[in-house]
Amino acid sequence: MTDTATLLEVRNITKRFPGVIALDDVSLSIEAGKVTALIGENGAGKSTLMKILSGVYPDFEGTIYYKGETAKFAGPKDAQQQGVVIIHQELNLIPYLTITENVFLGRELVTQYGTMDKSRMRKRTQELLDRLKLKVSPDSQVFKLKVGQQQIVEIAKALLTDAELIIMDEPTSAITGAEVEVLFDIIADLKAQNKAIVYVSHKLDELFRIADQYVVLRDGKSIESGEMAGMTQDQLIGKMVGRKIEVMRKTTGRQDCEALLEVENLSLKSRLKAGNVLSNISFKIGKGEIVGLFGLMGAGRTELLESIFGLHPAHANGQVLIGGQAVCCDSPARAIAAGLALVPEDRKKDGLVLGLGVKNNISLTTLEEMEKLGALNDSQECALADHYIRELRIKTPSKDQTARNLSGGNQQKIVLAKWLATRPKVLLLDEPTRGIDINAKTEIYKLIIRLADEGLGILMVSSELPEILAISDRILVMSEGRLTGEFLASEASEDGILKKAISFKQ
Amino acid sequence: MPIAYSNKNFARFQSLIALFLLCLALSVLSDKFLTVSNLWNVMRQISVNICISVGMTLIVLTAGIDLSVGSVLALCGAITAGLLKNGIEIPSQNLYIGFTVLGAILAGGLTGSALGAFNGWAITRFRVPPFVATLAMLTVARGLTMLWTGGFPISGLGDTFLFIGTGWFLGIPVPVWISIVVVALAVFLTDKTRIGRYIYAIGGNENASRLSGINVNKVKIIVYTLAGALAAVGGIMVTSRLDSAQPNAGISYELDSIAAVVIGGTSLSGGRGSILGTVQGAIIIGVLNNGLVLLNVSPFWQQVVKGLVILLAVIIDKSNGKGE
C-alpha cells in the first residue's frame, strides 16, 4: 500500500479449523484516524478475524502488514505491546480490584525499593479517566461501576499501552442511551488522536453515525469494502446476505394443522436490571411444522427456549400449552413429562456429561424406564444406545466411549438421541449445528426434516440465516426480546428477515 | 484406545501395586506384620474408615464434600450408648423409656441420617457450599455430643452390644462383615441403580443433568443422608469396640476418609471415581498406620508420612488425568 495513512493491512488471510474454513482469502486495510466498521452475519468470520488481529490465533495463512512492515503477533500480549488492543464483548476486568489496579494489572509500576508505586499509578489512572471524562475515583472497585463505565475502564487500559489500533467487539451490546453517547464521544476523540478503530456491531444505525469505512464479511470471505458515506442500510444488508445452503425445504404448508405448542404472552423479567428480557411473546407451532427462530446475539432466543422449558420459573410469566393442554413447566422434569425436549446451545456445558460414555449419556433422560427391581437393566440400555447409534449414524468406536472423545457433530447427535429417547412432542433446538462440520450439519438438517415428517413440532433457533431458510416452514424473527416478524417460507428472504432482526432506532 | 478408559484402569492398577509394595516392605521390615492376628486387627480398624469413606465417596462423586462425618459419628455413637444405658427419662410425666440394643442402634442411625439430610437440605435449599455447610455441622454435632454426654464417656454397654465391634462370625470379625455389606450395597448403588448413575452425572455436569430432568437437589439430599447414616454405622462400631462412647471420638476422621477417597482415585471435582477405589485407599491408609506403629515410628512422624502419601497420590492421579 502506498497510502501513508494505512496502519494495518491484511492480505490474503486464510484460517482453517478441522472441517471448517473460517476465513477464506480475506484482505482488507485499516487506516489511522478512521473508524472501520466490520460487518457480517453471525458466523461470517468476524470473530476469527478479530482473534487473528489481536494475536489470539498466531497461526494462519497470509500476511499482516503493520505500519508498513510484515508483522507477526505471537500472542495477545505481543499484539498489545505492538499497539493492537481488543476490547471484548465480555469485559475482562477483575471485579473486586480498583480501577487503578485493573488498569495496571500485569504492568504495575514499582518504586526503587521494589514495592508497588501506588501514587504514580493512581495519578496516571486519574489522567486517563479525565481524558475519557469518566467522573469516578480511580480507587472505586470495578464491580460497583455501571457496564458502560467498565467499558471506559477497558478503554483506559488500552490507552495506557499507547494502543494504535483498538478493536471494539459489540461495544454497545450492554449499554444504552447516554452511555452510548459517551462512548461515541470517546471514539471521536481517539480518531482525532489519529488512532485506528475497528468497530464490530450489528447495530447499523450506530455504524452510520461513527464509521468512516466498512468491510463486509460473508461466509469467511471479504465481500466488499469502501466508504460509509453514500451507502444506505439496505445496500449494506444486501451485501451481508447471499449465502446459500442447498434448499431442502419440504414446503407442504402445514400451518393449518392442529397446534402442538402454543405460547401465550410469555415474558421474562431480567435478573440484572429493571425491565424484561422477553416481552409478551405469543406464537404457535403445528404438528409436523418446522419453525425457524432467527435473531441476532442478545435478542433473547435462548432465553425464550429456556423459559418454555421451565428453567426460569421465578422470573417468567405467561402460558404454555401443549396439545391444547395448559402445562405448568416450572422445572425441566415437568417440561419433559409434558412432551418438551430442549437441545441446548452449548452442548459441552449443558448438553452432555462429557465424562460419561455414549450409552450412559443417551439413556440419561429415560433411566426411569430402564429399572427392573431397583437395578438398571443393562441390556435395555444397550438396546437403546445401539438403536440411536444406528439410527442417527453416531460414529463411535464403542457405545462405552467417553463422550469427550467424539467430534462435535457426533456429540450433537448424542444430545439429540437422548432427547428423542423421551419421545417428545415438541423439540426445541438451540443452534443445533453450531461448531460442527458441513457434513454433520447436512445430516442434522435431514434428521430434523424427518422428525417433522413423523409429526414432531420443531422450534429451531439459529443465527445462520441460510440454515433457517433451508429447512423452516415458517420463520419467526426476534429483536430485543420481542417477536418482530413472521414469514412463511415461501415469502421469506434474507434481506426481509435481517431487516426485522436489526434494530433501527433513529 | 480411548485415553480416559485406559487411564482409569491404569490408576486402579497403580494403587493395588502401591498396596502390594507397602505390604511387602512391611513384612520384610517387621516380623509382626504378616501374622493372622495383626491382619485381622488391621482389618477391624479399617472397617470404620471404610464405612465413612463409602459415604464420602458418594458425596465427592457429586462434587461435594462432608467435613462433619467425624462429629456425626461421635454424636450417633453417644446417642446409641446413652439410650442403651440410660434410656429416656421424663420426670415430669413420670415416664421412662428403655431401649433394646436394636432400638438404640436404630435411634443412632436415624440421628446420623437426619443430620446428613440437614446438610443436604442446607446445601441445596440455600446454595451453601458443601464445605461451609458441613463445616458448620462439624461444630454443631460436636457440641451436641458434649451436651448429650456432659463431656464424660458413656461406658458399660453390655455383651450383646459389644458383639458388633468385637465379635466374630464365621471366622471373620463382625466389623469386617459390616464393612463388606456396606461396600457391596454401595457398589450396587453406584454401578447398578438410577441414583448411582445420577450421582456420576451430577458430578460430571450438573447443568446438563438438571436439563435432562434429573432432580439434582433430591439426589444430593439422598447422598448426604446416606453419608450421615454411614457415619452413624461407624460411630456404633467404634463405640461397641471400645465398650464406651467417647465425647472426643472421631476427631479428624473426616481427613482420613477424604484421604481414602482421594488415594482411591476419586476426583474431588466430581464425576469420576469408584467405591472399590476408595476401599483400596482406606486399606492403604490402614496398613500404613499399622506398619508405622509396628516399626515404632513416632506418632509425629506418622502424621508427616501420611500427609506426604496423600500428596503423592493426588499428584499421580493428576498426571493420569492429563489426557482429559
PDB file of C-alpha atoms in Angstrom, chain A residues 108-239:
ATOM      1  CA  GLU A 108       2.432  -2.445  37.685  1.00  0.00           C
ATOM      2  CA  LEU A 109       4.830   0.402  38.283  1.00  0.00           C
ATOM      3  CA  VAL A 110       7.342  -0.190  41.052  1.00  0.00           C
ATOM      4  CA  THR A 111       9.381   2.093  43.239  1.00  0.00           C
ATOM      5  CA  GLN A 112      13.140   1.841  43.598  1.00  0.00           C
ATOM      6  CA  TYR A 113      12.552  -0.434  46.615  1.00  0.00           C
ATOM      7  CA  GLY A 114      10.550  -2.951  44.581  1.00  0.00           C
ATOM      8  CA  THR A 115       7.199  -2.129  46.145  1.00  0.00           C
ATOM      9  CA  MET A 116       4.255  -1.003  44.064  1.00  0.00           C
ATOM     10  CA  ASP A 117       4.256   2.666  43.254  1.00  0.00           C
ATOM     11  CA  LYS A 118       0.626   3.256  44.109  1.00  0.00           C
ATOM     12  CA  SER A 119       0.655   7.045  43.966  1.00  0.00           C
ATOM     13  CA  ARG A 120       2.186   7.156  40.481  1.00  0.00           C
ATOM     14  CA  MET A 121      -0.239   4.513  39.186  1.00  0.00           C
ATOM     15  CA  ARG A 122      -3.155   6.332  40.719  1.00  0.00           C
ATOM     16  CA  LYS A 123      -2.049   9.593  39.134  1.00  0.00           C
ATOM     17  CA  ARG A 124      -1.717   8.054  35.673  1.00  0.00           C
ATOM     18  CA  THR A 125      -5.119   6.418  36.022  1.00  0.00           C
ATOM     19  CA  GLN A 126      -6.665   9.694  37.070  1.00  0.00           C
ATOM     20  CA  GLU A 127      -5.196  11.333  33.963  1.00  0.00           C
ATOM     21  CA  LEU A 128      -6.637   8.634  31.762  1.00  0.00           C
ATOM     22  CA  LEU A 129     -10.052   8.870  33.392  1.00  0.00           C
ATOM     23  CA  ASP A 130     -10.019  12.649  32.970  1.00  0.00           C
ATOM     24  CA  ARG A 131      -9.166  12.235  29.333  1.00  0.00           C
ATOM     25  CA  LEU A 132     -12.069   9.819  28.964  1.00  0.00           C
ATOM     26  CA  LYS A 133     -14.346  12.075  31.047  1.00  0.00           C
ATOM     27  CA  LEU A 134     -15.188   9.332  33.494  1.00  0.00           C
ATOM     28  CA  LYS A 135     -16.027  11.023  36.760  1.00  0.00           C
ATOM     29  CA  VAL A 136     -15.308   8.296  39.286  1.00  0.00           C
ATOM     30  CA  SER A 137     -12.441   7.807  41.673  1.00  0.00           C
ATOM     31  CA  PRO A 138      -9.579   5.603  40.471  1.00  0.00           C
ATOM     32  CA  ASP A 139      -9.967   3.799  43.802  1.00  0.00           C
ATOM     33  CA  SER A 140     -13.507   2.567  43.077  1.00  0.00           C
ATOM     34  CA  GLN A 141     -13.896  -1.146  42.838  1.00  0.00           C
ATOM     35  CA  VAL A 142     -14.851  -2.135  39.324  1.00  0.00           C
ATOM     36  CA  PHE A 143     -17.920  -4.203  40.259  1.00  0.00           C
ATOM     37  CA  LYS A 144     -19.582  -1.062  41.610  1.00  0.00           C
ATOM     38  CA  LEU A 145     -19.399   0.643  38.217  1.00  0.00           C
ATOM     39  CA  LYS A 146     -22.073   0.526  35.543  1.00  0.00           C
ATOM     40  CA  VAL A 147     -21.339  -1.589  32.496  1.00  0.00           C
ATOM     41  CA  GLY A 148     -20.749   1.493  30.363  1.00  0.00           C
ATOM     42  CA  GLN A 149     -18.242   2.817  32.888  1.00  0.00           C
ATOM     43  CA  GLN A 150     -16.497  -0.544  32.979  1.00  0.00           C
ATOM     44  CA  GLN A 151     -16.150  -0.333  29.233  1.00  0.00           C
ATOM     45  CA  ILE A 152     -14.441   3.011  29.614  1.00  0.00           C
ATOM     46  CA  VAL A 153     -12.032   1.410  32.089  1.00  0.00           C
ATOM     47  CA  GLU A 154     -11.214  -1.127  29.377  1.00  0.00           C
ATOM     48  CA  ILE A 155     -10.517   1.745  27.007  1.00  0.00           C
ATOM     49  CA  ALA A 156      -8.305   3.332  29.656  1.00  0.00           C
ATOM     50  CA  LYS A 157      -6.348   0.080  29.787  1.00  0.00           C
ATOM     51  CA  ALA A 158      -5.926   0.257  26.039  1.00  0.00           C
ATOM     52  CA  LEU A 159      -4.749   3.860  26.146  1.00  0.00           C
ATOM     53  CA  LEU A 160      -2.193   3.104  28.842  1.00  0.00           C
ATOM     54  CA  THR A 161      -0.355   0.840  26.426  1.00  0.00           C
ATOM     55  CA  ASP A 162      -0.398   3.533  23.744  1.00  0.00           C
ATOM     56  CA  ALA A 163      -2.583   1.431  21.510  1.00  0.00           C
ATOM     57  CA  GLU A 164      -2.633   2.492  17.898  1.00  0.00           C
ATOM     58  CA  LEU A 165      -5.366   0.108  16.819  1.00  0.00           C
ATOM     59  CA  ILE A 166      -8.328  -0.512  19.089  1.00  0.00           C
ATOM     60  CA  ILE A 167     -10.769  -3.257  18.167  1.00  0.00           C
ATOM     61  CA  MET A 168     -14.191  -2.962  19.790  1.00  0.00           C
ATOM     62  CA  ASP A 169     -16.403  -6.032  19.706  1.00  0.00           C
ATOM     63  CA  GLU A 170     -20.103  -5.139  20.039  1.00  0.00           C
ATOM     64  CA  PRO A 171     -19.268  -2.331  22.475  1.00  0.00           C
ATOM     65  CA  THR A 172     -22.870  -1.143  22.792  1.00  0.00           C
ATOM     66  CA  SER A 173     -24.454  -4.553  23.379  1.00  0.00           C
ATOM     67  CA  ALA A 174     -24.728  -3.941  27.121  1.00  0.00           C
ATOM     68  CA  ILE A 175     -25.111  -0.187  27.354  1.00  0.00           C
ATOM     69  CA  THR A 176     -27.800   2.297  26.475  1.00  0.00           C
ATOM     70  CA  GLY A 177     -28.641   5.901  25.663  1.00  0.00           C
ATOM     71  CA  ALA A 178     -26.344   8.315  27.433  1.00  0.00           C
ATOM     72  CA  GLU A 179     -23.593   5.747  27.870  1.00  0.00           C
ATOM     73  CA  VAL A 180     -23.553   5.147  24.127  1.00  0.00           C
ATOM     74  CA  GLU A 181     -23.174   8.891  23.545  1.00  0.00           C
ATOM     75  CA  VAL A 182     -20.210   8.998  25.929  1.00  0.00           C
ATOM     76  CA  LEU A 183     -18.622   6.093  24.090  1.00  0.00           C
ATOM     77  CA  PHE A 184     -19.113   7.811  20.732  1.00  0.00           C
ATOM     78  CA  ASP A 185     -17.519  10.986  22.072  1.00  0.00           C
ATOM     79  CA  ILE A 186     -14.530   8.977  23.201  1.00  0.00           C
ATOM     80  CA  ILE A 187     -14.290   7.308  19.824  1.00  0.00           C
ATOM     81  CA  ALA A 188     -14.354  10.731  18.148  1.00  0.00           C
ATOM     82  CA  ASP A 189     -11.523  11.858  20.465  1.00  0.00           C
ATOM     83  CA  LEU A 190      -9.496   8.763  19.686  1.00  0.00           C
ATOM     84  CA  LYS A 191      -9.962   9.429  15.986  1.00  0.00           C
ATOM     85  CA  ALA A 192      -8.723  12.966  16.472  1.00  0.00           C
ATOM     86  CA  GLN A 193      -5.600  11.495  18.122  1.00  0.00           C
ATOM     87  CA  ASN A 194      -5.035   9.505  14.926  1.00  0.00           C
ATOM     88  CA  LYS A 195      -5.854   6.127  16.444  1.00  0.00           C
ATOM     89  CA  ALA A 196      -7.394   3.486  14.212  1.00  0.00           C
ATOM     90  CA  ILE A 197     -10.576   1.828  15.405  1.00  0.00           C
ATOM     91  CA  VAL A 198     -12.211  -1.347  14.217  1.00  0.00           C
ATOM     92  CA  TYR A 199     -15.823  -1.330  15.300  1.00  0.00           C
ATOM     93  CA  VAL A 200     -17.849  -4.537  15.191  1.00  0.00           C
ATOM     94  CA  SER A 201     -21.576  -4.169  15.626  1.00  0.00           C
ATOM     95  CA  HIS A 202     -24.896  -5.444  14.409  1.00  0.00           C
ATOM     96  CA  LYS A 203     -26.474  -2.072  15.008  1.00  0.00           C
ATOM     97  CA  LEU A 204     -26.294  -0.476  11.593  1.00  0.00           C
ATOM     98  CA  ASP A 205     -27.648   2.880  12.716  1.00  0.00           C
ATOM     99  CA  GLU A 206     -24.644   3.262  15.026  1.00  0.00           C
ATOM    100  CA  LEU A 207     -22.263   2.397  12.244  1.00  0.00           C
ATOM    101  CA  PHE A 208     -23.704   5.123  10.078  1.00  0.00           C
ATOM    102  CA  ARG A 209     -23.060   7.611  12.857  1.00  0.00           C
ATOM    103  CA  ILE A 210     -19.463   6.815  13.643  1.00  0.00           C
ATOM    104  CA  ALA A 211     -17.864   4.701  10.929  1.00  0.00           C
ATOM    105  CA  ASP A 212     -15.865   6.112   8.050  1.00  0.00           C
ATOM    106  CA  GLN A 213     -15.306   2.880   6.214  1.00  0.00           C
ATOM    107  CA  TYR A 214     -16.847  -0.546   6.084  1.00  0.00           C
ATOM    108  CA  VAL A 215     -15.701  -4.081   5.442  1.00  0.00           C
ATOM    109  CA  VAL A 216     -18.319  -6.754   4.810  1.00  0.00           C
ATOM    110  CA  LEU A 217     -17.511 -10.384   5.544  1.00  0.00           C
ATOM    111  CA  ARG A 218     -19.711 -13.211   4.397  1.00  0.00           C
ATOM    112  CA  ASP A 219     -19.036 -16.908   4.704  1.00  0.00           C
ATOM    113  CA  GLY A 220     -15.413 -16.253   5.654  1.00  0.00           C
ATOM    114  CA  LYS A 221     -14.722 -14.120   2.597  1.00  0.00           C
ATOM    115  CA  SER A 222     -14.243 -10.379   2.355  1.00  0.00           C
ATOM    116  CA  ILE A 223     -17.082  -9.337   0.071  1.00  0.00           C
ATOM    117  CA  GLU A 224     -16.634  -5.641  -0.213  1.00  0.00           C
ATOM    118  CA  SER A 225     -15.163  -2.629   1.472  1.00  0.00           C
ATOM    119  CA  GLY A 226     -15.484   1.063   0.925  1.00  0.00           C
ATOM    120  CA  GLU A 227     -16.534   4.423   2.290  1.00  0.00           C
ATOM    121  CA  MET A 228     -19.543   4.581   4.561  1.00  0.00           C
ATOM    122  CA  ALA A 229     -20.639   7.898   3.049  1.00  0.00           C
ATOM    123  CA  GLY A 230     -23.203   7.361   0.336  1.00  0.00           C
ATOM    124  CA  MET A 231     -24.190   3.869   1.483  1.00  0.00           C
ATOM    125  CA  THR A 232     -27.692   3.039   2.677  1.00  0.00           C
ATOM    126  CA  GLN A 233     -28.675   0.464   5.251  1.00  0.00           C
ATOM    127  CA  ASP A 234     -30.443  -1.590   2.608  1.00  0.00           C
ATOM    128  CA  GLN A 235     -27.337  -1.685   0.472  1.00  0.00           C
ATOM    129  CA  LEU A 236     -25.242  -2.872   3.411  1.00  0.00           C
ATOM    130  CA  ILE A 237     -27.731  -5.590   4.348  1.00  0.00           C
ATOM    131  CA  GLY A 238     -27.782  -6.669   0.720  1.00  0.00           C
ATOM    132  CA  LYS A 239     -24.039  -7.224   0.896  1.00  0.00           C
TER     133      LYS A 239
END
